[in-house]
Structure formats: structure tokens, C-alpha cells
mmCIF file of N, CA and C and ligand atoms in Angstrom:
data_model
loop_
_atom_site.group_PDB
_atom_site.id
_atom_site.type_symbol
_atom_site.label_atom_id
_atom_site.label_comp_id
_atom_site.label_asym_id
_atom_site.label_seq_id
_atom_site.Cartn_x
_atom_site.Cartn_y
_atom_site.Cartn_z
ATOM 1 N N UNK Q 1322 107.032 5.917 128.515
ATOM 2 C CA UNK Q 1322 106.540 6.597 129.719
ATOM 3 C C UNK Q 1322 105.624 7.763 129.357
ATOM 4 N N UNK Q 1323 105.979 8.403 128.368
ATOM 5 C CA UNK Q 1323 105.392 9.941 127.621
ATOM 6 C C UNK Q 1323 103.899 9.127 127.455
ATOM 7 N N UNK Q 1324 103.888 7.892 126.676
ATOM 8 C CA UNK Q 1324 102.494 7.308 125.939
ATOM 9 C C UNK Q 1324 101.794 7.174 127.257
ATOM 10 N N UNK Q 1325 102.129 6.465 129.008
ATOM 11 C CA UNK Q 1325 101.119 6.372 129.619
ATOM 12 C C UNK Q 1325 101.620 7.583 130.283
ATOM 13 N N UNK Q 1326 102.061 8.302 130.414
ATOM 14 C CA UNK Q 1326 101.422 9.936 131.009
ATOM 15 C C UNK Q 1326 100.495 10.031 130.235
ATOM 16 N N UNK Q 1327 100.520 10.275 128.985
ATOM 17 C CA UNK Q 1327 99.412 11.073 128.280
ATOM 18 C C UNK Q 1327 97.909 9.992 128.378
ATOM 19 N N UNK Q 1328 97.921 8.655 128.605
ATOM 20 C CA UNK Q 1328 97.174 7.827 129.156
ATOM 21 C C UNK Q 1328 96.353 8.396 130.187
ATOM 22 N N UNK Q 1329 96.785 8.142 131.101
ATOM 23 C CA UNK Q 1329 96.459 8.199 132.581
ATOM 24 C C UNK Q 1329 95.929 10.148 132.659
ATOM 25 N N UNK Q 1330 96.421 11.210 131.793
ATOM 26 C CA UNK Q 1330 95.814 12.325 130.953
ATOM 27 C C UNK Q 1330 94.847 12.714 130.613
ATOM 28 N N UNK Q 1331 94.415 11.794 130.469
ATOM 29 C CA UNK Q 1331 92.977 11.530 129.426
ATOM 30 C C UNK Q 1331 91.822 11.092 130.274
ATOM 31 N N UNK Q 1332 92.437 9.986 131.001
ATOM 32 C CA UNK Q 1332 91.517 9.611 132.620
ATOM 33 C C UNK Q 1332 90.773 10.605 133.167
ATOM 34 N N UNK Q 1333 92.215 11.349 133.564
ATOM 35 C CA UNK Q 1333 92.468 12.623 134.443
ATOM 36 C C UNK Q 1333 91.203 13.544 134.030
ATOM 37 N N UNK Q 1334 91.427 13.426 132.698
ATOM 38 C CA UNK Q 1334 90.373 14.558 132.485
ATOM 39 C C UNK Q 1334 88.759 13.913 132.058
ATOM 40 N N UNK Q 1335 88.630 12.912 131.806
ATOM 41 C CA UNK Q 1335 87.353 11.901 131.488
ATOM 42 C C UNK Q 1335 86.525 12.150 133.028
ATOM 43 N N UNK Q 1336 87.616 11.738 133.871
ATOM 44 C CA UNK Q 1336 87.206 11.638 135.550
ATOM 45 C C UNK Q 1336 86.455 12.826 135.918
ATOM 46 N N UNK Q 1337 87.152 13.817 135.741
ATOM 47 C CA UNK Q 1337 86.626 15.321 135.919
ATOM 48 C C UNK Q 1337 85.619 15.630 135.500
ATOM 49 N N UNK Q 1338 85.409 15.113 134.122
ATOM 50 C CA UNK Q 1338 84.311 15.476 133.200
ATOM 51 C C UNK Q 1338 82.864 14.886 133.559
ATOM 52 N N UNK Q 1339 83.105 13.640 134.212
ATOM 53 C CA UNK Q 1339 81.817 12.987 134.684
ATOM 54 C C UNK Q 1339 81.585 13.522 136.219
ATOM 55 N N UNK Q 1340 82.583 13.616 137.111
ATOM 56 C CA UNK Q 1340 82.099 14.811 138.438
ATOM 57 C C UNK Q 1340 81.865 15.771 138.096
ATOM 58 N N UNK Q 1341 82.112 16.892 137.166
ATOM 59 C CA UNK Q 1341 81.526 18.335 136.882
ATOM 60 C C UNK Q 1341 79.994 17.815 135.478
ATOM 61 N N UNK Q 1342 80.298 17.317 134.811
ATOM 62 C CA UNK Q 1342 78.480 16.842 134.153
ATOM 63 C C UNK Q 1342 77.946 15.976 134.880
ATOM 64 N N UNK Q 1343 78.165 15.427 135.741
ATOM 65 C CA UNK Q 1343 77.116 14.606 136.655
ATOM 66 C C UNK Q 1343 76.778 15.535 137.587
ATOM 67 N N UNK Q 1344 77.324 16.553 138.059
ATOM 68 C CA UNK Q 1344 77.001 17.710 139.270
ATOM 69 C C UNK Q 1344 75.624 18.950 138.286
ATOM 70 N N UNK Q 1345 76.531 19.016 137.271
ATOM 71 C CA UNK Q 1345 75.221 19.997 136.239
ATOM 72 C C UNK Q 1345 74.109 19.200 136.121
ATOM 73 N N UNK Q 1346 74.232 18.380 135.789
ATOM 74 C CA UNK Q 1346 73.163 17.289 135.111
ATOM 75 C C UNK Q 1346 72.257 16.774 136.438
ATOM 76 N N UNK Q 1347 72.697 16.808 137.351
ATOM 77 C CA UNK Q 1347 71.437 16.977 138.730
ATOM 78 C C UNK Q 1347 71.278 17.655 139.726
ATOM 79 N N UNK Q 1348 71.498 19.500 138.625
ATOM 80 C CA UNK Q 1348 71.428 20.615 139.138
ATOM 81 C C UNK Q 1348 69.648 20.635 139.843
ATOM 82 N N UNK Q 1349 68.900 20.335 138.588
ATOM 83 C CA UNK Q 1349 67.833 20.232 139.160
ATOM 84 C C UNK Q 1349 67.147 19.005 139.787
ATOM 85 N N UNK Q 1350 67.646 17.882 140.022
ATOM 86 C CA UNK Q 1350 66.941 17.177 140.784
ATOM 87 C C UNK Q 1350 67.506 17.303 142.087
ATOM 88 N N UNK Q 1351 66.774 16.538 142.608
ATOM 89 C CA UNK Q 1351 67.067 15.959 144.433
ATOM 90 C C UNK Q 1351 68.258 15.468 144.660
ATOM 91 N N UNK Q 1352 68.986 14.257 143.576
ATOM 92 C CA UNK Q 1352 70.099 13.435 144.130
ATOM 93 C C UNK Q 1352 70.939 13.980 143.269
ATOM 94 N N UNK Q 1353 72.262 13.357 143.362
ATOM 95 C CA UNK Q 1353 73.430 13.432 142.405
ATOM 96 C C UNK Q 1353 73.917 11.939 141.905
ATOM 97 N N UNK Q 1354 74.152 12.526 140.601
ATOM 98 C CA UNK Q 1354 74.306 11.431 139.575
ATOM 99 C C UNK Q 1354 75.283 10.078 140.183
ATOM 100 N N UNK Q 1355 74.795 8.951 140.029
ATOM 101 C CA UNK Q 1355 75.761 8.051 141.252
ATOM 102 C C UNK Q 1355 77.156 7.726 140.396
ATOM 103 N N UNK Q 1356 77.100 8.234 139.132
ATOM 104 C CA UNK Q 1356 78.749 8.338 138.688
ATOM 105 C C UNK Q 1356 79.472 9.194 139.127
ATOM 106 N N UNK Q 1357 79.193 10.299 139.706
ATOM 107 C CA UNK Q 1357 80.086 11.012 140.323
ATOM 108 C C UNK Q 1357 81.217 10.533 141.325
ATOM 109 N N UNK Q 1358 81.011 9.578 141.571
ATOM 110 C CA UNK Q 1358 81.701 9.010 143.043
ATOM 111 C C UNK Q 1358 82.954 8.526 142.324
ATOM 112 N N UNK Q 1359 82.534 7.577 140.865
ATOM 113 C CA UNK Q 1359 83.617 6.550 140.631
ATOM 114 C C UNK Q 1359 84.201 7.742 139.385
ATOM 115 N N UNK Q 1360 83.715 8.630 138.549
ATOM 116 C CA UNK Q 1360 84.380 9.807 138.085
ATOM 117 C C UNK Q 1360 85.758 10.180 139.304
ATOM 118 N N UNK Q 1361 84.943 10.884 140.379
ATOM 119 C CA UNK Q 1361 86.227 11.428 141.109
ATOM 120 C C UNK Q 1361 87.228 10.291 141.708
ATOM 121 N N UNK Q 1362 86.972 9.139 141.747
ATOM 122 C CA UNK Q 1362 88.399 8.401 142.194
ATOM 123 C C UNK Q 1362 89.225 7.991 141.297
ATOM 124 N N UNK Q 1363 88.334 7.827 140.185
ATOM 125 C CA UNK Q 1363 89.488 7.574 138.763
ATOM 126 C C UNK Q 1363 90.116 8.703 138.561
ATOM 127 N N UNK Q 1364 89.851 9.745 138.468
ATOM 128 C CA UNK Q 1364 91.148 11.094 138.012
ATOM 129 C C UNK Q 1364 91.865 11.064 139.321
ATOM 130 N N UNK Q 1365 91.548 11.158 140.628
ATOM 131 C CA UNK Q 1365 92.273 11.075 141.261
ATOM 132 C C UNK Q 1365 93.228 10.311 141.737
ATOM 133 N N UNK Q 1366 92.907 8.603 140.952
ATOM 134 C CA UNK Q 1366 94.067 7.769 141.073
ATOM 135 C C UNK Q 1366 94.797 8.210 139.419
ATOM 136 N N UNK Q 1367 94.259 8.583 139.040
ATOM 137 C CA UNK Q 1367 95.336 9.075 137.516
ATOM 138 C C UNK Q 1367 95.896 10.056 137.918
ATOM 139 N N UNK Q 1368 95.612 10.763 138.588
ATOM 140 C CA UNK Q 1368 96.622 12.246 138.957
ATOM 141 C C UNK Q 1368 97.608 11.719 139.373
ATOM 142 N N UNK Q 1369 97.614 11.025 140.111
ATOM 143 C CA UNK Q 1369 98.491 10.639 141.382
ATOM 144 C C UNK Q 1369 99.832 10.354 141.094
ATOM 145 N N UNK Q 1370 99.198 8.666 139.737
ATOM 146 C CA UNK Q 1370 99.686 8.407 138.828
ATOM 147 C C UNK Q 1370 100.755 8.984 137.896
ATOM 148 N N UNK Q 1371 99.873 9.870 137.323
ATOM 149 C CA UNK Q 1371 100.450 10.927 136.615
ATOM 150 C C UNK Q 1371 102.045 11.777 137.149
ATOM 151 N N UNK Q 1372 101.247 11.470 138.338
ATOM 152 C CA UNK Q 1372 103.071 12.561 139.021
ATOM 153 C C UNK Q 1372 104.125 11.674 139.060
ATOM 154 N N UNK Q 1373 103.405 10.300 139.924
ATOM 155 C CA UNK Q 1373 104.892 8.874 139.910
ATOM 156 C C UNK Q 1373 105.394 8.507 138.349
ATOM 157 N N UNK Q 1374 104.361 8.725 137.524
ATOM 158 C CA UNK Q 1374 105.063 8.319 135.918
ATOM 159 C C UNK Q 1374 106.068 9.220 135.542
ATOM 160 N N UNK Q 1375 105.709 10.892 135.891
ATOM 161 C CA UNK Q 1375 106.175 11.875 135.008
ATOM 162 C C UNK Q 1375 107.572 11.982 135.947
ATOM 163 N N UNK Q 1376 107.610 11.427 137.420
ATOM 164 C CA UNK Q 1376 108.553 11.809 137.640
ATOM 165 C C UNK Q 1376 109.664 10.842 137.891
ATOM 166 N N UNK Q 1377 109.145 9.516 137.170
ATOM 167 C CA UNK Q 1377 110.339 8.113 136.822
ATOM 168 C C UNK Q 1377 110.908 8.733 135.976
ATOM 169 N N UNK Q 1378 109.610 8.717 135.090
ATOM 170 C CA UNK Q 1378 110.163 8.553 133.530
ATOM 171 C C UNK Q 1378 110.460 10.117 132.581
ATOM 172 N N UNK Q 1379 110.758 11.036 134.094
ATOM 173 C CA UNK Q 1379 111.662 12.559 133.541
ATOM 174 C C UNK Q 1379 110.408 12.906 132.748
ATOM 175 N N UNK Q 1380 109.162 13.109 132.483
ATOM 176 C CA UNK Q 1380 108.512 13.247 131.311
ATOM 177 C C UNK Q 1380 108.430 14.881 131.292
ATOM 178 N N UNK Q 1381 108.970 15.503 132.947
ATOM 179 C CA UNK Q 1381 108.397 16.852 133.075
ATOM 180 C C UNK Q 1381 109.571 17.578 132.704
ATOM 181 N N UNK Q 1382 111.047 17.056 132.573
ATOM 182 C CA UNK Q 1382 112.057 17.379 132.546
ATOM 183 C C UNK Q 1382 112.401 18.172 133.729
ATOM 184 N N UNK Q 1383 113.173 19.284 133.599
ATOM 185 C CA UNK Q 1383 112.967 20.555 134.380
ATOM 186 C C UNK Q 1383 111.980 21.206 134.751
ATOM 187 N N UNK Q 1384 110.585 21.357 134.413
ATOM 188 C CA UNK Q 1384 109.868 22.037 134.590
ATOM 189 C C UNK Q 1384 108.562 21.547 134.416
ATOM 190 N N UNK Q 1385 108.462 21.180 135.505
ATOM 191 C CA UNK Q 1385 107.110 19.997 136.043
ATOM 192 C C UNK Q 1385 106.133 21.395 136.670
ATOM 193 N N UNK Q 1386 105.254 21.127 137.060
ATOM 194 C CA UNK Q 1386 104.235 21.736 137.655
ATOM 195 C C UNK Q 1386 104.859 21.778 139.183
ATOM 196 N N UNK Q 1387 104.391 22.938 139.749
ATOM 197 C CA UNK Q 1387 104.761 23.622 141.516
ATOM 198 C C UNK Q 1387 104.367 22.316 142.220
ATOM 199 N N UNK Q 1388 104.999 21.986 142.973
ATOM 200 C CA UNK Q 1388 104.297 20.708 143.772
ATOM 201 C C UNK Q 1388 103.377 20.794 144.964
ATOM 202 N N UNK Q 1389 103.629 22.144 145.349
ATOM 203 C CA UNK Q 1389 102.464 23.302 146.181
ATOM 204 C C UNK Q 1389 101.142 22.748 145.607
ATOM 205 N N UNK Q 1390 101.124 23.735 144.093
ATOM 206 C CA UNK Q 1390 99.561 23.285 143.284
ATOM 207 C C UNK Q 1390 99.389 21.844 143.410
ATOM 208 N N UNK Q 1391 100.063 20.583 143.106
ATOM 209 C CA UNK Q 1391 99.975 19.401 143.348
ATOM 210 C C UNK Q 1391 99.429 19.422 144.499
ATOM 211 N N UNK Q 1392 99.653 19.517 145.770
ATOM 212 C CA UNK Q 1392 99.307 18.996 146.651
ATOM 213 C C UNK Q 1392 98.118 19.512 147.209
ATOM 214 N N UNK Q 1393 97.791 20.876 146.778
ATOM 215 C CA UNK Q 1393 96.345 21.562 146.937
ATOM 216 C C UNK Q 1393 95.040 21.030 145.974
ATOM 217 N N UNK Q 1394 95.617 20.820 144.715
ATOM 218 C CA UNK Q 1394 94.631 20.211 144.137
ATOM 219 C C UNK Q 1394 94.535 18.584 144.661
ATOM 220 N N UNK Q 1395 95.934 18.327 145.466
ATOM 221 C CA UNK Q 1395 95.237 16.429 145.757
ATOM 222 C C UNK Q 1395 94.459 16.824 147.269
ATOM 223 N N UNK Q 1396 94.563 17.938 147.573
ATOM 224 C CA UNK Q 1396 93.432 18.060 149.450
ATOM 225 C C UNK Q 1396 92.579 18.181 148.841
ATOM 226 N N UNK Q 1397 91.979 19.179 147.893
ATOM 227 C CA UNK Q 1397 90.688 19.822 147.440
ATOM 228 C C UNK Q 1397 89.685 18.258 147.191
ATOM 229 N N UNK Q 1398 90.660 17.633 145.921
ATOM 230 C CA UNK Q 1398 90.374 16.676 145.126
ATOM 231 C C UNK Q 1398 90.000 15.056 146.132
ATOM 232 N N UNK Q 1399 90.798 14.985 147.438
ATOM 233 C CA UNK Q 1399 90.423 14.134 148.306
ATOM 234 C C UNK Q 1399 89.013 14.426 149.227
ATOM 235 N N UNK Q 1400 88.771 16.006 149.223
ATOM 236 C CA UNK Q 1400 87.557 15.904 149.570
ATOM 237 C C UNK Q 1400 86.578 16.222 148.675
ATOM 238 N N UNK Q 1401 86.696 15.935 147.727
ATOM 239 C CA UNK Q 1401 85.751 16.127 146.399
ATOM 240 C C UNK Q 1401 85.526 14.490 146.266
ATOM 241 N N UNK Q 1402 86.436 13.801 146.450
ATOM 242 C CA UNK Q 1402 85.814 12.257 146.486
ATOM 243 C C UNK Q 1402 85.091 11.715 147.633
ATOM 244 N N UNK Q 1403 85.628 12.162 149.012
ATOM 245 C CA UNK Q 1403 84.561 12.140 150.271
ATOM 246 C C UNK Q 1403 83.281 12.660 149.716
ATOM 247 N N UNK Q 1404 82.894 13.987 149.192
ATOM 248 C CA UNK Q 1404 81.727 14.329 149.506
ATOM 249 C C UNK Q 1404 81.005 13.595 148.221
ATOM 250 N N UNK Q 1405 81.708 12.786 147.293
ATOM 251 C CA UNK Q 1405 81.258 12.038 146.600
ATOM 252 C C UNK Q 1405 80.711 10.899 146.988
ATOM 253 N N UNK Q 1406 80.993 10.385 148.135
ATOM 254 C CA UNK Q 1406 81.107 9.038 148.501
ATOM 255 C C UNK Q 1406 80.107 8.705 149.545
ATOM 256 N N UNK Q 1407 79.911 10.265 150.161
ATOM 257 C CA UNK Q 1407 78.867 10.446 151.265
ATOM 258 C C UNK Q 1407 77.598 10.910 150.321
ATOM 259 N N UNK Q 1408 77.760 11.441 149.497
ATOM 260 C CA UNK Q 1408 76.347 11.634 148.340
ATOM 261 C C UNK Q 1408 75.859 10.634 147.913
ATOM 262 N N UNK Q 1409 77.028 9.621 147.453
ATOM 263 C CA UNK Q 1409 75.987 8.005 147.074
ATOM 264 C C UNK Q 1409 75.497 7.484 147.735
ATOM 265 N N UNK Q 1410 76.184 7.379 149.327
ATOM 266 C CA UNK Q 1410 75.408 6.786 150.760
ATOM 267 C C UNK Q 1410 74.192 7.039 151.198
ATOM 268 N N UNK Q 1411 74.281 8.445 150.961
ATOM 269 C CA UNK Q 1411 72.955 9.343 151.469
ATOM 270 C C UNK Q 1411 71.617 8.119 150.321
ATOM 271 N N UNK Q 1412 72.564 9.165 148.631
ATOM 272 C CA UNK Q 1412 71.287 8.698 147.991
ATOM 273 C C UNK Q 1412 70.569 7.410 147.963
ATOM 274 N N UNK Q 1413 71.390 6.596 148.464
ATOM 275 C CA UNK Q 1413 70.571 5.302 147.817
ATOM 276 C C UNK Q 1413 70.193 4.795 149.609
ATOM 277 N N UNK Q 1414 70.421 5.892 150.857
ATOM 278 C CA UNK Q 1414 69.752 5.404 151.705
ATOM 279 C C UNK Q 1414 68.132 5.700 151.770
ATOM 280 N N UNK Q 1415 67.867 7.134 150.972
ATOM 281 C CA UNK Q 1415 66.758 8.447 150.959
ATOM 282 C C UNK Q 1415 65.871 7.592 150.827
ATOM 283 N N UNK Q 1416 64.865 7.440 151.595
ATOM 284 C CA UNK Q 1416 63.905 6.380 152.167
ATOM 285 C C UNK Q 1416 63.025 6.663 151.227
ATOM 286 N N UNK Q 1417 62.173 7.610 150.593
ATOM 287 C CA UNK Q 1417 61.134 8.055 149.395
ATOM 288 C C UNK Q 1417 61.687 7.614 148.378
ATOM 289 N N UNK Q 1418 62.636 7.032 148.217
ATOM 290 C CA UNK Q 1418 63.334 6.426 146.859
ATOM 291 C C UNK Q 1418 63.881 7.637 145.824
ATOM 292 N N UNK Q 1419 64.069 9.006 145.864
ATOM 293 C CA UNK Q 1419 64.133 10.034 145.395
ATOM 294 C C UNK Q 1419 65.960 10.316 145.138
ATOM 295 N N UNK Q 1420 66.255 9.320 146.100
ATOM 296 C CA UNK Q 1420 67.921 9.466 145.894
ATOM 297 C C UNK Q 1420 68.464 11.049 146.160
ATOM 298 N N UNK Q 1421 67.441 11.191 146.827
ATOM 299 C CA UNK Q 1421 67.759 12.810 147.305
ATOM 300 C C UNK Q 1421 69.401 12.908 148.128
ATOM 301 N N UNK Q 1422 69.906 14.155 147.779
ATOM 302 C CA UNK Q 1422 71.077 13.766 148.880
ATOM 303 C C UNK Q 1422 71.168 15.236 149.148
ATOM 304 N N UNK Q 1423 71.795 16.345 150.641
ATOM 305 C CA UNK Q 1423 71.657 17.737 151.062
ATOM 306 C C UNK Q 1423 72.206 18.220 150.231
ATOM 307 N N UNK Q 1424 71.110 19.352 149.740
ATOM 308 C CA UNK Q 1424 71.917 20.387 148.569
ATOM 309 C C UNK Q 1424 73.579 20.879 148.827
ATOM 310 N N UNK Q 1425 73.332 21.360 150.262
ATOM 311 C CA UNK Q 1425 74.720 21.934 150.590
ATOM 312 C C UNK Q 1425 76.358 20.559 150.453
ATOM 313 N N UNK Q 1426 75.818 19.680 150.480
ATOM 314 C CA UNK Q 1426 76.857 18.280 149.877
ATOM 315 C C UNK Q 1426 77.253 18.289 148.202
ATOM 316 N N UNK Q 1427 75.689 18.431 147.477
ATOM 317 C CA UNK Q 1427 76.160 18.176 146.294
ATOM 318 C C UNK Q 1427 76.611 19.594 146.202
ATOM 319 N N UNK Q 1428 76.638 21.206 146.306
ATOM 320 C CA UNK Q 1428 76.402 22.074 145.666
ATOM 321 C C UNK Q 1428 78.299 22.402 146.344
ATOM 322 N N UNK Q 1429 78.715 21.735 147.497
ATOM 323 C CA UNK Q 1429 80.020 22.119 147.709
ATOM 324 C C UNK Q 1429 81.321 21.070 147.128
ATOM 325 N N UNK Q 1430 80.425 20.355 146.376
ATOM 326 C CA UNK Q 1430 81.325 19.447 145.818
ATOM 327 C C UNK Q 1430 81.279 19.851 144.314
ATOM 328 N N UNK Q 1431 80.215 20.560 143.653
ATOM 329 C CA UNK Q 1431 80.226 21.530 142.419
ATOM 330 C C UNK Q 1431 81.484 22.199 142.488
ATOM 331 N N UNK Q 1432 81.326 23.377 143.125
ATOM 332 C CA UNK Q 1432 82.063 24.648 143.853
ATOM 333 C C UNK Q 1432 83.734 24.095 143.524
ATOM 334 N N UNK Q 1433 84.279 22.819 144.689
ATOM 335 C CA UNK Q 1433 85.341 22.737 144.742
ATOM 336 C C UNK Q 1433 85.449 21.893 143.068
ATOM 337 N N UNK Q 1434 85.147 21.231 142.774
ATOM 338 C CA UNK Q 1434 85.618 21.108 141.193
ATOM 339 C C UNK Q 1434 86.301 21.785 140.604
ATOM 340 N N UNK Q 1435 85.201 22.745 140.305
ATOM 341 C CA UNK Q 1435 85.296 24.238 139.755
ATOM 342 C C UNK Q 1435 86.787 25.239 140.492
ATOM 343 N N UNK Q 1436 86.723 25.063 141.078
ATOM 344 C CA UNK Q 1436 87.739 25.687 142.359
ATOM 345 C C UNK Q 1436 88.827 24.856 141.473
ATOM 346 N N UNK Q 1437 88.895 23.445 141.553
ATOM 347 C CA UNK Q 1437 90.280 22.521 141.460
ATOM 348 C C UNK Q 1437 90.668 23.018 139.957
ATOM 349 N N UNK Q 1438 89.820 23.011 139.264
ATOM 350 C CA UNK Q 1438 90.097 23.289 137.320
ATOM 351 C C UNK Q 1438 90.381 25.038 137.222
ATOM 352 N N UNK Q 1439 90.060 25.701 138.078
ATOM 353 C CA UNK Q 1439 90.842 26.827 138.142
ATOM 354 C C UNK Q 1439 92.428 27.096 138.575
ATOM 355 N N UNK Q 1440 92.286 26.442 139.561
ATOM 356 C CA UNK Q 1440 94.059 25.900 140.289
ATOM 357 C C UNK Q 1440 94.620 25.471 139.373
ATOM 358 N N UNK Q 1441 94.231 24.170 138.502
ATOM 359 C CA UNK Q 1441 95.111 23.509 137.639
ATOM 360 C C UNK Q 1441 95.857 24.498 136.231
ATOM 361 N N UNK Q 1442 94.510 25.652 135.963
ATOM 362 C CA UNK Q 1442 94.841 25.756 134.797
ATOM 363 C C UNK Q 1442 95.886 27.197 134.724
ATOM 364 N N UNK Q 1443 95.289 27.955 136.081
ATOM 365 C CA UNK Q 1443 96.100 29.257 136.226
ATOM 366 C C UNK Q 1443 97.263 29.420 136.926
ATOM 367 N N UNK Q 1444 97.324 28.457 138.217
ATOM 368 C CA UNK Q 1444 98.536 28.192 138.659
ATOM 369 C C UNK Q 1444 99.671 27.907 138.016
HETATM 370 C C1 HEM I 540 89.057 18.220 141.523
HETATM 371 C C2 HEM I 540 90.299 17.834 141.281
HETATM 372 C C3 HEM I 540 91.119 18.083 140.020
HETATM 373 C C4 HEM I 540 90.793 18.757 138.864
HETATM 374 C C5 HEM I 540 89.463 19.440 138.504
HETATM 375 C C6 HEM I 540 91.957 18.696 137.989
HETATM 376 C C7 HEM I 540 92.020 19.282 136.732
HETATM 377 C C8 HEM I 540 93.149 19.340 135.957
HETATM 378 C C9 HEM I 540 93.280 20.114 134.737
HETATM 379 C C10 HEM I 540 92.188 20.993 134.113
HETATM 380 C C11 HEM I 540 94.552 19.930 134.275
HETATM 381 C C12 HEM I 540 95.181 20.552 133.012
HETATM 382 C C13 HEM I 540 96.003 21.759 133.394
HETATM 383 C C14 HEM I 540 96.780 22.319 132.240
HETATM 384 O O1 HEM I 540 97.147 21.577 131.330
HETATM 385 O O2 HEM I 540 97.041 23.535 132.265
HETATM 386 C C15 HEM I 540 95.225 19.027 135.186
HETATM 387 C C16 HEM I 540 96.529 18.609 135.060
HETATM 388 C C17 HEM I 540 97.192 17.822 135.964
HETATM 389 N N1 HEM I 540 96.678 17.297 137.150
HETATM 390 FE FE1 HEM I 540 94.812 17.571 137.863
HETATM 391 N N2 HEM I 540 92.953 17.967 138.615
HETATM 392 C C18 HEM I 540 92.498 17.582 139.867
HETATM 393 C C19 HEM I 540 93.188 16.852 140.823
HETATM 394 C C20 HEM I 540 94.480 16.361 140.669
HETATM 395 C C21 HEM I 540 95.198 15.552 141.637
HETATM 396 C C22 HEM I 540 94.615 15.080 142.969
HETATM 397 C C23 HEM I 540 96.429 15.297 141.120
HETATM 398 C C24 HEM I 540 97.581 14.504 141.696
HETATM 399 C C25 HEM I 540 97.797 14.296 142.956
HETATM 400 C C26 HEM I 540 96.504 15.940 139.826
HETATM 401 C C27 HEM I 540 97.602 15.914 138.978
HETATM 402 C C28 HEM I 540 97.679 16.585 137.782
HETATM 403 C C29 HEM I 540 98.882 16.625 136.963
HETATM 404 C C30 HEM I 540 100.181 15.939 137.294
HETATM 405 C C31 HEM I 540 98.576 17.408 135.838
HETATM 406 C C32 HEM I 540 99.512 17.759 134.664
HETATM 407 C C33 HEM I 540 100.508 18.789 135.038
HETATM 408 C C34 HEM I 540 99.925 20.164 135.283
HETATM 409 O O3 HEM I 540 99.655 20.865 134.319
HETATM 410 O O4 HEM I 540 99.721 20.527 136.464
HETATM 411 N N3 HEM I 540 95.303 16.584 139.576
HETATM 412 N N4 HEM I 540 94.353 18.681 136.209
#
């Protein structure tokens, strides 16, 4: 159980890594990177994951993470995959072919990332 926690771990954080460098990485263009979308649903089905494994298979023992923070980082993190999902729609509707999608979409789906990896790490 320990081997796929630390599995589904690694996701967790791979997932993250391609929504926060796909958000930098088309700081300066028009659209957002169209991996962002499938980045944020994979950590977020590994998180999820992560809690039903750790909490079969005891991995947290006594002292698992607040389930408060759990459940704030899975609201934040559910609309971090919406505004993911509405950014790919946009882009590949953007009629100039520019894959443009509204700054204020990609730039609040930066923000809450950033927001969620602060929760995780200080909480
Ligand atoms: C934008 C969304 C998210 C980000 C950026 C994020 C980031 C992180 C980070 C940086 C850690 C490591 C914390 C540490 O070791 O101190 C972590 C751990 C963890 N995450 Fe996430 N996470 C997100 C969403 C979620 C969701 C939705 C769930 C489950 C519903 C989840 C479940 C967990 C669990 C179980 C751990 C390990 C236990 C802990 O230290 O809290 N995460 N996450």
C-alpha cells in the first residue's frame, strides 16, 4: 500500500508540475499550454487516490494530514481543473488560430496553484 501511495505521490506532484510550468511557460503568449487541463486532472485523481490508499492501507497511521486542508485543497484544486478545461475550450475555439484564451482565466488559475502548494506545504 506504502509502494502505491508513494506512486500515485509522484503523479500528484508530476500533475502539478505541468499546471504550474505550463501556466509560466505561456506567461507570455495569448493561450495556455493545452497540457494544463490533463496535468490538473491527473494530480487530482491521484490526490484523491492518495487519501482512499493512505487511509485502507493505515499508511498515515495516527497522523495523517487535517482533513480541513484536504478538502480546501480538493475545492481550490476542482476549480483549478474547471478553469483548465474552459481554457482549452476557449483556446482551440479562438477563431485567429492564436489559441488565445482571457488573461484573467489563465492568470487565476496561476494564482490558485500557487495558493494550493502553499496550503499543502504550510498547513
Ligand atoms: C492545486 C491543487 C494541489 C496542489 C498544488 C497540491 C500540492 C501538494 C504538495 C506540494 C504536497 C506535499 C506537501 C508536503 O509534503 O508537505 C501535497 C501533498 C498531498 N496532497 Fe496535494 N495538492 C493539490 C490538490 C490535492 C487534492 C485535490 C488532494 C485530494 C483530495 C490532495 C491530496 C494530497 C495528499 C493526501 C498529500 C499528502 C499528505 C499531505 O502532506 O497533505 N492534494 N499536495
Amino acid at each position: 500500500m506504502e509502494f502505491l501511495y508513494n506512486v500515485l505521490t509522484v503523479l500528484h506532484f508530476i500533475g502539478w508540475a505541468i499546471v504550474l510550468g505550463g501556466y509560466l511557460a505561456s506567461l507570455r503568449s495569448p493561450g495556455l499550454y493545452r497540457g494544463v487541463f490533463h496535468g490538473a486532472a491527473t494530480a487530482l485523481v491521484a490526490g484523491v487516490l492518495m487519501v482512499g490508499v493512505a487511509e485502507m492501507g493505515g499508511v498515515w497511521g495516527d497522523d495523517g494530514p487535517d482533513m480541513a486542508k484536504i478538502g480546501v485543497k480538493l475545492v481550490v484544486a476542482l476549480v483549478v481543473a474547471v478553469l483548465a478545461f474552459v481554457a482549452k475550450r476557449q483556446g482551440s475555439k479562438a477563431d485567429n488560430g492564436t489559441g488565445a484564451v482571457a488573461p484573467a482565466l489563465k492568470h487565476s488559475l496561476g494564482v490558485l496553484v500557487v495558493i494550493n502548494i502553499i496550503v499543502a506545504v504550510f498547513w
